[in-house]
Amino acid sequence: ARLGRPLDVVIGERTRFLALPGTVGSHMGIQIADVVEERRFELTRASGMPSFEEPTPTAPMSNELNTPSFEDDETE
């Protein structure tokens, strides 16, 4: 059963919908009727901050940790 007038519903900070409130059995619910405004999630980068595309390693790679070097060994 439909209850009341259409509502503006915002999910997260991305998209705003027009929703129809109602009941299904003994539960309240909404039915999405229309997308009012679609907002896309965008990452903005502050100046001076490294971007996600250019990672800066903070520790040596696992294959660089205490691995023996075979170049110095002389085998006869």
Coordinates of N, CA and C in Angstrom, one line a residue:
A1 N 0.8 -1.2 0.0 CA 0.0 0.0 0.0 C 0.9 1.2 0.0
R2 N 0.5 2.2 -0.7 CA 1.3 3.5 -0.8 C 0.8 4.4 0.3
L3 N 1.8 5.0 1.0 CA 1.6 5.9 2.1 C 2.2 7.3 1.8
G4 N 1.4 8.3 1.9 CA 2.0 9.7 1.8 C 2.4 10.1 0.4
R5 N 3.2 11.2 0.3 CA 3.6 11.7 -1.0 C 5.0 11.3 -1.3
P6 N 5.5 11.5 -2.5 CA 6.8 11.1 -2.9 C 7.9 11.8 -2.1
L7 N 9.0 11.1 -1.8 CA 10.0 11.7 -1.0 C 11.3 11.8 -1.8
D8 N 12.1 12.8 -1.4 CA 13.5 12.9 -1.9 C 14.4 12.0 -1.0
V9 N 15.1 11.1 -1.7 CA 16.0 10.2 -0.9 C 17.4 10.3 -1.5
V10 N 18.3 10.5 -0.6 CA 19.8 10.6 -0.9 C 20.5 9.4 -0.4
I11 N 21.2 8.7 -1.3 CA 21.9 7.5 -0.8 C 23.4 7.9 -0.9
G12 N 24.1 7.9 0.3 CA 25.4 8.3 0.3 C 25.5 9.8 0.0
E13 N 26.5 10.2 -0.7 CA 26.6 11.6 -1.2 C 26.6 11.6 -2.7
R14 N 26.1 10.5 -3.3 CA 26.2 10.4 -4.8 C 25.0 10.7 -5.6
T15 N 23.9 10.1 -5.3 CA 22.7 10.2 -6.1 C 21.4 10.5 -5.3
R16 N 20.6 11.3 -5.9 CA 19.3 11.7 -5.2 C 18.2 11.0 -6.0
F17 N 17.2 10.4 -5.4 CA 16.1 9.7 -6.0 C 14.8 10.3 -5.5
L18 N 13.8 10.0 -6.4 CA 12.4 10.3 -6.0 C 11.8 8.9 -5.6
A19 N 11.4 8.8 -4.4 CA 10.9 7.5 -3.9 C 9.5 7.5 -3.4
L20 N 8.8 6.5 -3.5 CA 7.4 6.4 -3.1 C 7.3 5.5 -1.8
P21 N 6.9 6.1 -0.7 CA 6.8 5.3 0.6 C 5.6 4.4 0.5
G22 N 5.8 3.3 1.2 CA 4.7 2.3 1.3 C 4.9 1.2 2.2
T23 N 4.1 0.2 2.2 CA 4.2 -1.0 3.1 C 4.2 -2.2 2.2
V24 N 5.0 -3.2 2.7 CA 5.0 -4.5 2.1 C 4.7 -5.5 3.3
G25 N 3.5 -6.0 3.4 CA 3.1 -6.8 4.6 C 3.1 -5.8 5.8
S26 N 3.9 -6.1 6.8 CA 3.9 -5.2 8.0 C 5.2 -4.4 8.0
H27 N 5.9 -4.3 6.9 CA 7.2 -3.6 6.9 C 7.1 -2.3 6.0
M28 N 7.7 -1.3 6.5 CA 7.8 0.0 5.7 C 8.8 -0.2 4.7
G29 N 8.6 0.5 3.5 CA 9.6 0.4 2.5 C 9.4 1.6 1.5
I30 N 10.4 1.7 0.6 CA 10.2 2.7 -0.5 C 10.5 2.1 -1.8
Q31 N 9.9 2.7 -2.8 CA 10.1 2.2 -4.2 C 10.7 3.4 -5.0
I32 N 11.9 3.2 -5.6 CA 12.5 4.2 -6.3 C 11.7 4.5 -7.6
A33 N 11.3 5.7 -7.8 CA 10.5 6.1 -8.9 C 11.3 6.7 -10.0
D34 N 12.3 7.5 -9.6 CA 13.1 8.3 -10.6 C 14.4 8.7 -10.0
V35 N 15.4 8.9 -10.9 CA 16.7 9.4 -10.5 C 16.6 10.9 -10.7
V36 N 16.7 11.7 -9.7 CA 16.6 13.2 -9.8 C 17.9 13.8 -10.2
E37 N 18.9 13.4 -9.5 CA 20.3 13.9 -9.7 C 21.3 12.9 -9.5
E38 N 22.1 12.6 -10.5 CA 23.1 11.6 -10.4 C 24.5 12.3 -10.2
R39 N 25.1 12.0 -9.1 CA 26.4 12.6 -8.8 C 27.5 11.5 -8.9
R40 N 28.5 11.7 -9.6 CA 29.6 10.7 -9.7 C 30.6 11.0 -8.6
F41 N 31.2 9.9 -8.1 CA 32.2 10.0 -7.1 C 33.5 10.4 -7.7
E42 N 34.2 11.5 -7.3 CA 35.4 11.9 -7.9 C 36.4 12.1 -6.7
L43 N 37.6 11.6 -6.9 CA 38.7 11.8 -6.0 C 39.4 13.1 -6.4
T44 N 39.6 14.0 -5.5 CA 40.3 15.2 -5.7 C 41.6 15.1 -4.9
R45 N 42.7 15.7 -5.5 CA 44.0 15.6 -4.9 C 44.4 17.0 -4.5
A46 N 44.8 17.2 -3.2 CA 45.3 18.4 -2.7 C 46.7 18.6 -3.3
S47 N 47.1 19.9 -3.5 CA 48.4 20.1 -4.1 C 49.5 19.7 -3.0
G48 N 50.6 19.1 -3.5 CA 51.6 18.6 -2.7 C 51.4 17.2 -2.2
M49 N 50.3 16.6 -2.4 CA 50.0 15.3 -1.9 C 50.3 14.3 -3.1
P50 N 50.9 13.2 -2.8 CA 51.2 12.2 -3.9 C 49.9 11.6 -4.4
S51 N 49.8 11.3 -5.7 CA 48.7 10.7 -6.3 C 48.7 9.2 -6.1
F52 N 47.5 8.6 -6.3 CA 47.5 7.2 -6.1 C 48.1 6.4 -7.3
E53 N 48.4 7.1 -8.4 CA 49.0 6.5 -9.6 C 50.5 6.4 -9.4
E54 N 51.1 7.2 -8.5 CA 52.5 7.3 -8.3 C 52.9 6.8 -6.9
P55 N 52.8 5.6 -6.6 CA 53.1 5.1 -5.2 C 54.6 5.3 -4.9
T56 N 54.8 5.7 -3.6 CA 56.2 5.9 -3.1 C 56.4 4.8 -2.1
P57 N 57.4 3.9 -2.4 CA 57.6 2.8 -1.4 C 58.2 3.3 -0.1
T58 N 57.7 2.8 1.0 CA 58.2 3.2 2.3 C 59.1 2.1 2.9
A59 N 59.1 0.9 2.4 CA 59.9 -0.2 2.9 C 60.4 -0.9 1.7
P60 N 61.6 -1.6 1.9 CA 62.1 -2.4 0.8 C 61.2 -3.5 0.4
M61 N 61.2 -3.9 -0.8 CA 60.4 -5.0 -1.3 C 60.8 -6.3 -0.6
S62 N 59.9 -7.2 -0.5 CA 60.2 -8.5 0.2 C 61.3 -9.2 -0.5
N63 N 61.5 -9.1 -1.8 CA 62.6 -9.9 -2.4 C 64.0 -9.2 -2.2
E64 N 64.0 -8.0 -1.6 CA 65.2 -7.3 -1.3 C 65.7 -7.5 0.1
L65 N 64.9 -8.1 0.9 CA 65.2 -8.3 2.4 C 66.1 -9.5 2.6
N66 N 67.3 -9.3 3.0 CA 68.2 -10.4 3.4 C 68.3 -11.6 2.4
T67 N 68.3 -11.3 1.1 CA 68.5 -12.3 0.1 C 69.9 -12.5 -0.2
P68 N 70.5 -13.7 -0.3 CA 71.9 -13.8 -0.6 C 72.1 -13.4 -2.1
S69 N 73.3 -12.9 -2.3 CA 73.7 -12.5 -3.6 C 74.6 -13.6 -4.2
F70 N 74.3 -14.1 -5.3 CA 75.1 -15.2 -5.9 C 76.1 -14.7 -6.8
E71 N 76.1 -13.3 -7.1 CA 77.1 -12.7 -8.0 C 78.5 -12.7 -7.4
D72 N 78.6 -12.7 -6.1 CA 79.9 -12.6 -5.5 C 80.5 -14.0 -5.3
D73 N 79.7 -15.0 -5.4 CA 80.3 -16.4 -5.2 C 81.1 -16.8 -6.4
E74 N 82.2 -17.3 -6.2 CA 83.0 -17.8 -7.3 C 83.0 -19.3 -7.3
T75 N 82.4 -20.0 -8.2 CA 82.4 -21.4 -8.3 C 83.5 -21.9 -9.3
E76 N 84.2 -22.9 -8.9 CA 85.3 -23.4 -9.8 C 84.9 -24.8 -10.3

